[in-house]
Coordinates of N, CA and C in Angstrom, one line a residue:
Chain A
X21 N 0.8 -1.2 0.0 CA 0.0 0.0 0.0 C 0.9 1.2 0.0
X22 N 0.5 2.2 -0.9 CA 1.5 3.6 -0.6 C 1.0 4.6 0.3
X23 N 2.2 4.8 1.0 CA 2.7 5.9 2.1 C 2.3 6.9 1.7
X24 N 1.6 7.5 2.2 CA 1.0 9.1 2.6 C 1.9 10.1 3.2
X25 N 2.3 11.5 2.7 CA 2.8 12.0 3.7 C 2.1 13.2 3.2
X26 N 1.5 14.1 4.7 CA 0.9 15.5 4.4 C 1.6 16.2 5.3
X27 N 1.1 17.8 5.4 CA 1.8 18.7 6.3 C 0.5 18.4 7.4
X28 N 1.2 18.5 8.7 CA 0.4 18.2 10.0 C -0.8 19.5 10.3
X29 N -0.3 20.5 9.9 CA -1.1 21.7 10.2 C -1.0 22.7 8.8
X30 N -2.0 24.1 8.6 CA -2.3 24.7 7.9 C -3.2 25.4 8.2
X31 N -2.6 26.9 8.3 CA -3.0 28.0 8.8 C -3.3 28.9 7.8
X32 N -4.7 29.6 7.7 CA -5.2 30.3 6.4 C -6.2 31.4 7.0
X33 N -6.5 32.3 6.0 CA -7.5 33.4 5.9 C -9.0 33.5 5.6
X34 N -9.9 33.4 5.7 CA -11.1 33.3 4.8 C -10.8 34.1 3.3
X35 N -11.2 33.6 2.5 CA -11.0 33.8 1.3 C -9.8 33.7 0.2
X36 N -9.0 33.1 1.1 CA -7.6 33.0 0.0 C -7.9 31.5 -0.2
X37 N -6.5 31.0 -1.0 CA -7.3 29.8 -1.6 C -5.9 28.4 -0.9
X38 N -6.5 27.5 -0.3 CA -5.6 26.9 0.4 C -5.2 25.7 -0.5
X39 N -3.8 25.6 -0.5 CA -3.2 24.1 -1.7 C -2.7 22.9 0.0
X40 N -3.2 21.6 -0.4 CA -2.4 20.8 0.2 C -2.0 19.9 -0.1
X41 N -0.5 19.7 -0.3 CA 0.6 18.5 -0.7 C 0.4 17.6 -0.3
X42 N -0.2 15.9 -0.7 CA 0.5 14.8 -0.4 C 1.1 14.2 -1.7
X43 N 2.2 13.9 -0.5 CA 3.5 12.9 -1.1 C 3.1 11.5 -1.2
X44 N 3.2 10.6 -2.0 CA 3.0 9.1 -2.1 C 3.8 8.8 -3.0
X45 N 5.1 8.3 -3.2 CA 6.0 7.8 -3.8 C 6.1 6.6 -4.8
X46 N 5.1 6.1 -4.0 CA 5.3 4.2 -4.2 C 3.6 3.8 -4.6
X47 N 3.0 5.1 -5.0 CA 2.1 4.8 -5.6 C 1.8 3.7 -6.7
X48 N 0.7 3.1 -6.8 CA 0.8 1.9 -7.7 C -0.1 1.7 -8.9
X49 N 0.2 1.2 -10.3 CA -0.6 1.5 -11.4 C -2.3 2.1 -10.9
X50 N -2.9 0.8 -10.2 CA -4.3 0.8 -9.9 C -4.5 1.8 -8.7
X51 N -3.4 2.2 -8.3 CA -3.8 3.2 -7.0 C -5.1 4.6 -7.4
X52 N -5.7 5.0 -6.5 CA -6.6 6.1 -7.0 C -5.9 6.6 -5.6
X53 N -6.4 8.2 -6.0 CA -6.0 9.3 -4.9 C -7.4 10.0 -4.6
X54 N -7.9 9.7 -2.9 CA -9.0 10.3 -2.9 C -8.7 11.7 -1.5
X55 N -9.2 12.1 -1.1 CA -9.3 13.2 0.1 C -10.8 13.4 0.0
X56 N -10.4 13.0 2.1 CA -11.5 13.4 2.8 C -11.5 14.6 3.6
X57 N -12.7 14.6 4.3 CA -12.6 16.1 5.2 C -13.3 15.3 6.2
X58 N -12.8 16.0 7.5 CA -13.4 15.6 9.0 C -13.6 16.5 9.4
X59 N -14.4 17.3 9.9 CA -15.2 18.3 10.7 C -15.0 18.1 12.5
X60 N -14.6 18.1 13.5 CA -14.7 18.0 14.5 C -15.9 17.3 15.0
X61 N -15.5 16.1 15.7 CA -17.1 15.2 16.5 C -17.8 14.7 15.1
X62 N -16.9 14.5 13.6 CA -18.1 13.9 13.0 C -17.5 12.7 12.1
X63 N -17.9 12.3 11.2 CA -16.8 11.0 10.5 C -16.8 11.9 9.5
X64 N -15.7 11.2 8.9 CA -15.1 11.5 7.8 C -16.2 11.4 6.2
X65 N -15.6 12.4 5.7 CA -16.8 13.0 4.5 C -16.0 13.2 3.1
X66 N -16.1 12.2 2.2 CA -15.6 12.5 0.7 C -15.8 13.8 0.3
X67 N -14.3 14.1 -0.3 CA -13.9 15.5 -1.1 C -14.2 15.1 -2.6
X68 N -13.5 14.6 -3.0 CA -12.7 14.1 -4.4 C -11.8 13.6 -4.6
X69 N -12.1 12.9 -5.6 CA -11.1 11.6 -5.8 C -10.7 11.7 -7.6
X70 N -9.1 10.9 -7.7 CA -8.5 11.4 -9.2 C -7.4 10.1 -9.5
X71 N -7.5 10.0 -10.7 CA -6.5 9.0 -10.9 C -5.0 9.7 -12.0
X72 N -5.4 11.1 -12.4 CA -4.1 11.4 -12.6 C -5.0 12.8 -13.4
X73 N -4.1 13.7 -14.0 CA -4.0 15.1 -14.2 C -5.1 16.0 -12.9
X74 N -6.2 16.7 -13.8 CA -7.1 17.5 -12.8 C -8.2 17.2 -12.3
X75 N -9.0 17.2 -11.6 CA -10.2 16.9 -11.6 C -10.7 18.0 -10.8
X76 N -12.1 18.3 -11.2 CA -12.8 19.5 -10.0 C -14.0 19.5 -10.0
X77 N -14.6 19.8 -8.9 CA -15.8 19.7 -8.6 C -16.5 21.3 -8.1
X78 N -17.3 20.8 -7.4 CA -18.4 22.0 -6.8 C -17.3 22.7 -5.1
X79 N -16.7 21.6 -4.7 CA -16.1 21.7 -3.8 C -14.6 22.2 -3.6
X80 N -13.8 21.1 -4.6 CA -12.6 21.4 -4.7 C -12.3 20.9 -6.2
X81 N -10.5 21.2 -6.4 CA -9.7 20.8 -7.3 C -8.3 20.1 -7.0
X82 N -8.1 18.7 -7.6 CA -7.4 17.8 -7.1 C -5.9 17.9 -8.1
X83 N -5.2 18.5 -8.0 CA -3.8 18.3 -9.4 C -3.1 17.4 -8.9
X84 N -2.8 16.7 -9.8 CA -1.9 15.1 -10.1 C -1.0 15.2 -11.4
X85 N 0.5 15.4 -10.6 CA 1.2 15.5 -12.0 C 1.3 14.2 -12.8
X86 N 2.2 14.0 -14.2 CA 2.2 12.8 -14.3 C 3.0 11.9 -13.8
X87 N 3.8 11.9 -12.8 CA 4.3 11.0 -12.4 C 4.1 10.3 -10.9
X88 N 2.6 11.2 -10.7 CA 1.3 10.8 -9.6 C 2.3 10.7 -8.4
X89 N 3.3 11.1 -7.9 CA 4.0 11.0 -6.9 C 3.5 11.8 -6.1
X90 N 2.7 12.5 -6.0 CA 2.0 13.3 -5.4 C 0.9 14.2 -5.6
X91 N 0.4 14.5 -5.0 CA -1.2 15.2 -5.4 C -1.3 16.5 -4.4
X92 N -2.2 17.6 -5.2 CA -2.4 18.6 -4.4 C -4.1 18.6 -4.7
X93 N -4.3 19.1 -3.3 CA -5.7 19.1 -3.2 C -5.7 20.8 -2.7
X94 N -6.5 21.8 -3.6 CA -7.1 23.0 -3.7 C -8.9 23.6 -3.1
X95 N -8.2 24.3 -2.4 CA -10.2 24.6 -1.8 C -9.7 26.2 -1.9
X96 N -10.4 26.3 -3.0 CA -10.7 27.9 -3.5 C -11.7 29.1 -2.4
X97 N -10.8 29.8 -1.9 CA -11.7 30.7 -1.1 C -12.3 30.0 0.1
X98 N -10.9 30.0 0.9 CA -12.0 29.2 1.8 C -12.9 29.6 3.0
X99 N -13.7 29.8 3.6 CA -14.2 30.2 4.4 C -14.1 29.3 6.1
X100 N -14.6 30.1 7.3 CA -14.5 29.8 8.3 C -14.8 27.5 8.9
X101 N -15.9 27.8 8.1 CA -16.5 26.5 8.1 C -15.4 25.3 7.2
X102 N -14.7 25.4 6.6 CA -13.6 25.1 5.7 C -12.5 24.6 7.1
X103 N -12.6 25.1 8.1 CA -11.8 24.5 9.1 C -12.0 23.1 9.6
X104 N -11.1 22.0 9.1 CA -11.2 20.9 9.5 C -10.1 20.0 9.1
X105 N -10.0 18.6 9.1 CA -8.8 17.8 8.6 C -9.4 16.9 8.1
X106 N -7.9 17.1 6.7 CA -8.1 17.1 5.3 C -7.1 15.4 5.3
X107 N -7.9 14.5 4.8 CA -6.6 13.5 4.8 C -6.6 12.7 3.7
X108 N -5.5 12.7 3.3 CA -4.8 11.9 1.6 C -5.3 10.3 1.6
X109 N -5.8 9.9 0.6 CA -6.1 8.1 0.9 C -5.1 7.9 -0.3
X110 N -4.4 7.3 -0.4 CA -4.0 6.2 -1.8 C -4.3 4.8 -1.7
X111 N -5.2 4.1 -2.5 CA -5.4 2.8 -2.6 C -6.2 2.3 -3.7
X112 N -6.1 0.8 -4.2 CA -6.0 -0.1 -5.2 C -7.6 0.5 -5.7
X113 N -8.2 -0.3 -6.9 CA -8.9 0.1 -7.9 C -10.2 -0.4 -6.8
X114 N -10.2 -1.6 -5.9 CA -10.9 -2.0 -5.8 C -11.9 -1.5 -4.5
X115 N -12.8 -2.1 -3.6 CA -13.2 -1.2 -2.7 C -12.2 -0.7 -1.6
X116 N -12.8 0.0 -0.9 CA -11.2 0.5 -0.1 C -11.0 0.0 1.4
X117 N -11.1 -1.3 1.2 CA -11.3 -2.1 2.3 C -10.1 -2.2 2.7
X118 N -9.1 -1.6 1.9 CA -7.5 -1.8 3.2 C -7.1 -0.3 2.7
X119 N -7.6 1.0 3.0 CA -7.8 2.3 2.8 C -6.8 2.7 4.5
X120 N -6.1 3.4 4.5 CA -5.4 4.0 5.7 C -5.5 5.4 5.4
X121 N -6.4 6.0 6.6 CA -6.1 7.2 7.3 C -5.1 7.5 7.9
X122 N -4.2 8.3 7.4 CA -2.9 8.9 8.4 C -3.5 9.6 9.0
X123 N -2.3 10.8 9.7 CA -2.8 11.8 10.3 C -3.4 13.2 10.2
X124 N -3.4 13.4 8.7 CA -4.5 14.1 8.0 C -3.6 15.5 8.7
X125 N -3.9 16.5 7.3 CA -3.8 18.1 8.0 C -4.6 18.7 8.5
X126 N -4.1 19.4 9.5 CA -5.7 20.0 10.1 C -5.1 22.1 9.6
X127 N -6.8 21.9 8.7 CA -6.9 23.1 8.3 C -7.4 24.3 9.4
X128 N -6.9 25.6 9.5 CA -7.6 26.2 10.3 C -7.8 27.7 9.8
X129 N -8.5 27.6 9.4 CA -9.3 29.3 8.6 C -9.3 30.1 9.8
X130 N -8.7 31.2 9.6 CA -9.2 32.6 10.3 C -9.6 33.1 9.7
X131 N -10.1 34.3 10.9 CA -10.9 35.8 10.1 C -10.7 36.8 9.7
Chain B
X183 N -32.9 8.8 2.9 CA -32.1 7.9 3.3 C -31.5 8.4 4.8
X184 N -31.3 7.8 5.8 CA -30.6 8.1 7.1 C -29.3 8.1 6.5
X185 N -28.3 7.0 5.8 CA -27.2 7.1 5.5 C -26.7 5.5 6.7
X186 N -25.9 6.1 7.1 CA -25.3 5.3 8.3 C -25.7 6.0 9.3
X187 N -26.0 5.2 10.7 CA -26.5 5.2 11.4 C -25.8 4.4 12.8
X188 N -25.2 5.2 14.1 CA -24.1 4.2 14.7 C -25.3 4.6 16.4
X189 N -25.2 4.0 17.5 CA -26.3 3.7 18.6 C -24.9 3.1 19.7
X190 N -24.5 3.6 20.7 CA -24.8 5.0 21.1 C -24.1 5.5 20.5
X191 N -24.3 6.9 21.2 CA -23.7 7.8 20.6 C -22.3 8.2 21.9
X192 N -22.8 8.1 23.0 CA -21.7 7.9 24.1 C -21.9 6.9 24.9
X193 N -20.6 6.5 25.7 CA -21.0 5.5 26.7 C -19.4 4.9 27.3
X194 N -19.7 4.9 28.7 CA -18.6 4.7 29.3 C -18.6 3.0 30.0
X195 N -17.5 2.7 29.6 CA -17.5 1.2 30.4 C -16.4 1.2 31.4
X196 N -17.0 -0.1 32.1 CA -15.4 -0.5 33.3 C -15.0 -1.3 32.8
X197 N -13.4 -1.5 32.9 CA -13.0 -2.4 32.7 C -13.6 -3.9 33.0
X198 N -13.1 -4.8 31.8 CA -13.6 -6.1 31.8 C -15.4 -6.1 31.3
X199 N -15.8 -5.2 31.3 CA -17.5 -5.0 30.8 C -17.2 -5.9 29.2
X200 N -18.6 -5.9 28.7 CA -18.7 -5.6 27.3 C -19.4 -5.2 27.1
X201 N -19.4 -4.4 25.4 CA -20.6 -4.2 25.0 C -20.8 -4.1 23.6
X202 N -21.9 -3.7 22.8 CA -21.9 -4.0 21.3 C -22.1 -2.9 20.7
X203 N -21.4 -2.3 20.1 CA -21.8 -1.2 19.4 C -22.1 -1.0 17.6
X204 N -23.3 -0.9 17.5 CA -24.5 -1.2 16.6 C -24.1 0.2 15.3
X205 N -24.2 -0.5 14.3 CA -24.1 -0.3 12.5 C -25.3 -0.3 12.0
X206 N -26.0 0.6 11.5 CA -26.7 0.4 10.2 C -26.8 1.1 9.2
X207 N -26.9 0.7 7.7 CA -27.0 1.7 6.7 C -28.0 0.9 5.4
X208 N -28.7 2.5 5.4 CA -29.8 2.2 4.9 C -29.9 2.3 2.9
X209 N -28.5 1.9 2.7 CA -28.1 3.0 1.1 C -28.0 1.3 0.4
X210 N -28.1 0.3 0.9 CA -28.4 -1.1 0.5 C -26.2 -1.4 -0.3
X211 N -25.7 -1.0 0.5 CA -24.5 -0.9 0.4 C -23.8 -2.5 0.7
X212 N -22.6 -3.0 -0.3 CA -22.3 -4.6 0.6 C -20.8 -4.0 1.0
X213 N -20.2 -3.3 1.1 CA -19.1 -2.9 1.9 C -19.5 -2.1 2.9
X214 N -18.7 -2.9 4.5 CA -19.1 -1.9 5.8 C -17.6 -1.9 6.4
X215 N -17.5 -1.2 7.3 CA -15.8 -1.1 8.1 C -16.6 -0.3 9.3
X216 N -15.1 -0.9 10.0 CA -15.4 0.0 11.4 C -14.1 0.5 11.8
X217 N -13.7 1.7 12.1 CA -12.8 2.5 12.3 C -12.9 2.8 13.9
X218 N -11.2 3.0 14.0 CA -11.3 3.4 15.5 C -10.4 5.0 15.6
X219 N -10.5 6.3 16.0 CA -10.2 7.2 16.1 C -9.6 7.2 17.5
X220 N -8.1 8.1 17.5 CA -7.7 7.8 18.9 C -7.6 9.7 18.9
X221 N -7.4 10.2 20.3 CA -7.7 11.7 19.7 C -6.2 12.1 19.5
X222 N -6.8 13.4 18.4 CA -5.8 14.0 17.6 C -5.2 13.0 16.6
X223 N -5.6 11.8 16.5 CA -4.7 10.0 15.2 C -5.9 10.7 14.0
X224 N -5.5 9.9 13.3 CA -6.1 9.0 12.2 C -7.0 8.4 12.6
X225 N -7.5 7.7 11.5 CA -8.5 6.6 11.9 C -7.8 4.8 11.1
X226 N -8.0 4.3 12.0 CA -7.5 3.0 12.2 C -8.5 1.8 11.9
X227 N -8.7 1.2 10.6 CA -9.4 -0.1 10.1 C -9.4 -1.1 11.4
X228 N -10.2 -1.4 11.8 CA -10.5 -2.3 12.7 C -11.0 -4.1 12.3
X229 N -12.4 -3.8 11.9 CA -12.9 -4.8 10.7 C -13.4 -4.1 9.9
X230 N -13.8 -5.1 8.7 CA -14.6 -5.0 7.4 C -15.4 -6.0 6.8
X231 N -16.7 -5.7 6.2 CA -17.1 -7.0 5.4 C -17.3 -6.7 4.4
X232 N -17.5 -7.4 3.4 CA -17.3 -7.2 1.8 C -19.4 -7.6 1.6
X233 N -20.0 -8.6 2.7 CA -20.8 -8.5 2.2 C -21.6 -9.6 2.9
X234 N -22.5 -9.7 3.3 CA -23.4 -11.0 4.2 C -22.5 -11.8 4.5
X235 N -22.3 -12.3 6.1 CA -21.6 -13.7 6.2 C -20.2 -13.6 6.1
X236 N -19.6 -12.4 5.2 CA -18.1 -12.6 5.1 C -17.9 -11.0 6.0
X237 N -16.3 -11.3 6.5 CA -16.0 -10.1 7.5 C -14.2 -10.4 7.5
X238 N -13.5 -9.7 7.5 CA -12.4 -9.9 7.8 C -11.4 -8.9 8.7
X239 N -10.1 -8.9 8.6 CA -9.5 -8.4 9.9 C -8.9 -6.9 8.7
X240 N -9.1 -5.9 9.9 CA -8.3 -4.8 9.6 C -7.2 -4.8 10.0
X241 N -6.7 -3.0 10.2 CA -5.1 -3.4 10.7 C -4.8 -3.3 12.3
X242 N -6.2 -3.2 13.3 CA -5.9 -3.1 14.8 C -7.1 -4.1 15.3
X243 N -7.5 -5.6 15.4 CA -8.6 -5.9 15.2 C -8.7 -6.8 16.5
X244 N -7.4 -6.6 17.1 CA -7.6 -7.5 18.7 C -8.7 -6.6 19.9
X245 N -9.3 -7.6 20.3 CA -10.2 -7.0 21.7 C -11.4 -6.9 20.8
X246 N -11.3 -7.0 19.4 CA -12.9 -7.1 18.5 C -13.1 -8.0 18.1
X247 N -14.6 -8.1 18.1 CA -15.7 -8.8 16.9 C -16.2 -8.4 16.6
X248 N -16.6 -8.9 15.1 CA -17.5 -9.0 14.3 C -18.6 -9.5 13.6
X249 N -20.0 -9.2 13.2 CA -20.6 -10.3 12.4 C -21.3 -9.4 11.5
X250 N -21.7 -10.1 10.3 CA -22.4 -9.0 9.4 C -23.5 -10.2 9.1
X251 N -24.5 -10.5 9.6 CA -26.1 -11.5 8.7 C -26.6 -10.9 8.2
X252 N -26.4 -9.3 8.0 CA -27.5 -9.2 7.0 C -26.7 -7.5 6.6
X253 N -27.4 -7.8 5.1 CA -26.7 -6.2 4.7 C -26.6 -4.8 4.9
X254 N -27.5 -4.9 6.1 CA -27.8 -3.6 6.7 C -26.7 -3.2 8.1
X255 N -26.7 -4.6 8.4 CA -26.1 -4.5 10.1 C -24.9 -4.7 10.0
X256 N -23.9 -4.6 11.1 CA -22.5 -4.2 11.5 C -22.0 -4.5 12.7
X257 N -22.1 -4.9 13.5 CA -22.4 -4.9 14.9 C -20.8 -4.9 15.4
X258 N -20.5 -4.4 16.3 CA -19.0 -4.0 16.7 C -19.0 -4.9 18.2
X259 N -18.4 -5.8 18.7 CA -18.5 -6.1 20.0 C -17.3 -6.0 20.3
X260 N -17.0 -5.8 21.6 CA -16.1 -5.7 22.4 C -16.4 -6.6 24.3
X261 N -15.5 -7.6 23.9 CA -15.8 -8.3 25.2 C -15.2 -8.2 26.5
X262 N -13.8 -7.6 26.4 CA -13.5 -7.0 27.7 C -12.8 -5.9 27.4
X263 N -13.7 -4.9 28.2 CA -13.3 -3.7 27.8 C -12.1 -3.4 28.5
X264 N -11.0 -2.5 28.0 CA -10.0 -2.4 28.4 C -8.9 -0.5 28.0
X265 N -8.9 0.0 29.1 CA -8.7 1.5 28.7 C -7.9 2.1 27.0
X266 N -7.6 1.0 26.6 CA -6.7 1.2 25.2 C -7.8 1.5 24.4
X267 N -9.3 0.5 25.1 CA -9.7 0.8 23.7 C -10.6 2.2 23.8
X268 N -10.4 3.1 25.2 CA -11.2 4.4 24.8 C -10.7 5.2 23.5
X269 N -11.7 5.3 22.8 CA -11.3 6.0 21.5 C -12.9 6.4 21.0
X270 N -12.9 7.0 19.5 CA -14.1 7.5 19.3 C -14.4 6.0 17.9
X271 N -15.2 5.3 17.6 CA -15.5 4.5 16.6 C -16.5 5.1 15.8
X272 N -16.0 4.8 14.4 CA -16.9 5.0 13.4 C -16.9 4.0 12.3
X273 N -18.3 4.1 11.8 CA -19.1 3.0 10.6 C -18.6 3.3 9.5
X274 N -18.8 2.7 8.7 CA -18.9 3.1 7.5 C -19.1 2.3 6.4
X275 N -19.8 2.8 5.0 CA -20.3 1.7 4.2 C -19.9 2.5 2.7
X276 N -20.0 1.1 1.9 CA -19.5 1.9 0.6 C -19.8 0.3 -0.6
X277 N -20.0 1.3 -1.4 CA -20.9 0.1 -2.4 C -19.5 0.0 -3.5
X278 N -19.3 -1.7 -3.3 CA -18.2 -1.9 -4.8 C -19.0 -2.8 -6.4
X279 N -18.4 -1.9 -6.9 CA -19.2 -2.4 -8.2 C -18.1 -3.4 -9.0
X280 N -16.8 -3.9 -8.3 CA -15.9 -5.0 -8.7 C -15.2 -3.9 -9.7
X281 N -14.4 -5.1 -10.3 CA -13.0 -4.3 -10.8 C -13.8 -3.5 -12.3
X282 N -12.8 -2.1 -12.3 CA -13.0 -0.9 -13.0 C -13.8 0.2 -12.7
X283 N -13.8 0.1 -11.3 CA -14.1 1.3 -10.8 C -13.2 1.8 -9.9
X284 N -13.2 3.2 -9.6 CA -12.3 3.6 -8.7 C -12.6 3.1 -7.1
X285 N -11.9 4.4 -6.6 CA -12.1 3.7 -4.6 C -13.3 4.1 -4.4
X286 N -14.0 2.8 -4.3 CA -16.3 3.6 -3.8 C -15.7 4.3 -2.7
X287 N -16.5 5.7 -2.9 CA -16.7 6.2 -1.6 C -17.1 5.7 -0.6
X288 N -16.6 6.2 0.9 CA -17.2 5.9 2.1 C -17.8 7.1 2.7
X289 N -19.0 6.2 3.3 CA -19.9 7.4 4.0 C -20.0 6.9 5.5
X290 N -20.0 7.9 6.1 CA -19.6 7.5 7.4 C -20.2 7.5 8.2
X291 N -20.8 7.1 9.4 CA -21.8 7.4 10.6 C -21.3 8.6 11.7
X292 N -21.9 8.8 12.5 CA -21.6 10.3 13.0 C -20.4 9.6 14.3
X293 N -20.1 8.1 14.3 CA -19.5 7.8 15.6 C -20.1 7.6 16.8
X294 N -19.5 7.0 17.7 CA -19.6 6.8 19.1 C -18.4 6.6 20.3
X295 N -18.6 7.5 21.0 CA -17.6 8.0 21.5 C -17.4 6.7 22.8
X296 N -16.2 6.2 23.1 CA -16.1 5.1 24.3 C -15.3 5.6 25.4
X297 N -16.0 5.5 26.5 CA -14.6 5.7 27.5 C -14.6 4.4 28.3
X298 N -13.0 4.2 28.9 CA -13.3 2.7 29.7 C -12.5 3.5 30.9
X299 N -13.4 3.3 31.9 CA -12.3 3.1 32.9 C -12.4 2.3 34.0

């Protein structure tokens, strides 16, 4: 399974746009890259998920260069409620029944 | 849809107790897991089942059981409770549609928080 590495913390403004790096090196053909968000007191909540260049949603935008060794996950303008921890999954094509949570970044929006 | 659905929501045990802490999701989902959150960690695979009848081992799965009879339920037991395992637990379920799809999302239950002492 490939190693995750994210920054532990991230400190932001309302309204600027926050980037977060993970590293996964030993990523593997069938690997997909997903990011969740945890909110305080709640389970974990799908962001988006990418198997290589851009992908974007309503929410966020996921950049994957091509040598998928790492991925950045972008939340455009973030606001107060934006405060929470953000954590990298790398795992196989199939369900994500051997899926590891590291220790995820914990975002924290000021005002 | 309720989604997942986890019963209690808090609850404190003594050591050596047990108790069962209850899964359900109503999205007709055949993948379930149970995660254990330690504060300020990650979340840690405990069990999983792929789907009625079958269940297997995560990556921290001592002091647990499991059963899955039906595709709704989940059931988490713990037979002697023991202070390690205060943590917060969470469900979760996610539909696989077999090879050529990506990682199914997981949707999560709101947790239940354990204390042992």
């Amino acid at each position: 399974l490939a190693k995750t590495t994210q920054p532990i913390s991230m400190d932001s403004y309302e309204g600027q746009e926050v980037n977060i790096t993970c590293s996964h090196n030993n990523i593997a053909t069938n690997d997909y890259i997903t990011w969740y968000q945890q909110f305080p007191s709640q389970g974990p909540r799908f962001i988006i998920q990418g198997y290589k260049t851009k992908v974007t949603n309503e929410v966020a935008s996921l950049f994957i260069p091509a040598d998928r060794k790492s991925s950045t996950l972008s939340l455009p303008r973030v606001s107060l409620s934006d405060t929470a921890v953000y954590y990298c999954l790398v795992g196989p094509r199939a369900a994500g029944n051997k899926l590891t949570f590291g220790g995820g970044t914990r975002v924290l929006v000021k005002p | 849809n309720a989604g997942v659905t986890q019963t209690p929501k808090f609850r404190i045990l003594k050591i050596g107790q047990s108790m069962t802490l209850q899964c359900t999701q109503d999205m007709n989902h055949n993948y379930m897991y149970w995660y254990r959150q330690d504060p300020g960690m990650g979340l840690k695979l405990i069990y999983y089942s792929v789907g009625a009848g079958i269940t297997d081992k995560g990556e921290v799965p001592n002091g647990y059981n499991v059963s899955r009879s039906t595709t709704e339920d989940f059931p988490l037991r713990l037979e002697l409770a023991a202070p390690s395992q205060t943590s917060v637990y969470f469900c979760a379920s996610s539909y696989s549609r077999g090879s050529g799809a990506g990682q199914e999302t997981q949707y999560f239950g709101p947790g239940t928080r354990l204390l042992v002492l």
